[in-house]
Short mmCIF file of C-alpha atoms in Angstrom, two decimals:
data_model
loop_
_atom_site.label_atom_id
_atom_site.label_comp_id
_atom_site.label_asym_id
_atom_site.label_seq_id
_atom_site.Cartn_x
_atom_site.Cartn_y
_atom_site.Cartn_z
CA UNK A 1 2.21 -1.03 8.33
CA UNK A 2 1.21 -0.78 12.45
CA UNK A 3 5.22 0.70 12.91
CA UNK A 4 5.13 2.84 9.70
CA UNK A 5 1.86 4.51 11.17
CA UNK A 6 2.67 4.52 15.19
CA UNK A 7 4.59 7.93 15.15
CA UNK A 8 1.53 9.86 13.43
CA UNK A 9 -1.18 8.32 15.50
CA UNK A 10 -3.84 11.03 16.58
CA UNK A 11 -2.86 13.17 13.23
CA UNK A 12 -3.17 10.17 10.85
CA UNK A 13 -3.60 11.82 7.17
CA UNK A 14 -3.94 9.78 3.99
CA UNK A 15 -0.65 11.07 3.08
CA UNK A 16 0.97 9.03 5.84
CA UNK A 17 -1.68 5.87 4.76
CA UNK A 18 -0.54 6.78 1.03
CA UNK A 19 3.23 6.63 2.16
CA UNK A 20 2.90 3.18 4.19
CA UNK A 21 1.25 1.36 1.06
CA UNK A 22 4.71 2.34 -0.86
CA UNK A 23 6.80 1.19 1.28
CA UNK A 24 9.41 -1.34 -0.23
CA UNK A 25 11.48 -1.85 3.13
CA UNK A 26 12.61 -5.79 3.32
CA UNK A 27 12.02 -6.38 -0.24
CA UNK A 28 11.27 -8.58 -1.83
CA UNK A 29 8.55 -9.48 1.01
CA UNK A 30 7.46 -5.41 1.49
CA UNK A 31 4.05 -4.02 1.69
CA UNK A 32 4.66 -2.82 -1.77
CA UNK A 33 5.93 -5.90 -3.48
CA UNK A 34 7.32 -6.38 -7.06
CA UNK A 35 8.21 -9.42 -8.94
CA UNK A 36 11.54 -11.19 -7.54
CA UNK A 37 12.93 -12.19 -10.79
CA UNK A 38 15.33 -14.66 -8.60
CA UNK A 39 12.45 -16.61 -8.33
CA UNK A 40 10.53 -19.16 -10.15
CA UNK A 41 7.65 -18.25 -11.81
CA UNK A 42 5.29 -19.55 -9.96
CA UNK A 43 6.61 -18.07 -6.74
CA UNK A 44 6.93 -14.54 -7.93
CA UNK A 45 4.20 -12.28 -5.92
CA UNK A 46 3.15 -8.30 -6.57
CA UNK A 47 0.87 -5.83 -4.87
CA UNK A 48 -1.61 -5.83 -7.98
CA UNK A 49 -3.79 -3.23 -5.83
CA UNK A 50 -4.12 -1.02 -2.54
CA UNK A 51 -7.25 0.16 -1.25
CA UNK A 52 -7.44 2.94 1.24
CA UNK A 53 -10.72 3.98 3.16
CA UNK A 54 -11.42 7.18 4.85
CA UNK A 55 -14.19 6.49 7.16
CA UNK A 56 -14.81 10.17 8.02
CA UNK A 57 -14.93 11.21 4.44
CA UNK A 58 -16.91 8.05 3.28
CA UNK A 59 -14.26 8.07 0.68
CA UNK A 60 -12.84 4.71 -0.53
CA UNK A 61 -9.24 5.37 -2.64
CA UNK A 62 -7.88 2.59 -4.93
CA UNK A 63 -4.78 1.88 -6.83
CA UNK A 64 -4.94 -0.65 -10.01
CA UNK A 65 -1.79 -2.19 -9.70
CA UNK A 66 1.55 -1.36 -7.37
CA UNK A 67 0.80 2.09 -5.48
CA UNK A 68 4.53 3.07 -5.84
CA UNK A 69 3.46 3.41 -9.49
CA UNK A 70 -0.46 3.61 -9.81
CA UNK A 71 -2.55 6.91 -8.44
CA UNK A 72 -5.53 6.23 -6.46
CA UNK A 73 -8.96 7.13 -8.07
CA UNK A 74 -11.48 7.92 -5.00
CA UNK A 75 -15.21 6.36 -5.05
CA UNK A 76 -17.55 7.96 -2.61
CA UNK A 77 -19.22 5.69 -0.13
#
């Protein structure tokens, strides 16, 4: 997440923090995991959730579930 970041640091948007939480680069062990159906059962992980906070907004954002495939809803804080 720190590398995927580095290059937009001083102009961080959500969009970059949004983009970062997607990420599926060394699967199956990415930020944004899936099931790893080469695995047994009870080894398989998944993101199940991603939670991004703005502190200058107040705005907490939060995806049920994978955020490759899940929108964020926002909650004021």
């Amino acid at each position: 997440m720190r590398a995927l970041l580095h290059p937009h640091r001083g102009a961080l948007a959500f969009a970059h923090l949004r983009a970062a939480a997607m990420d599926h680069f060394g699967e199956p062990y990415a930020i944004c995991r899936h099931p790893d159906p080469s695995q047994p059962s009870e080894k398989r992980t998944m993101t199940v959730g991603a939670v991004l906070i703005e502190l200058e907004a107040r705005t907490m954002h939060v995806a049920n579930g994978p955020p490759c495939a899940n929108e964020y809803v926002a909650f004021g804080l």
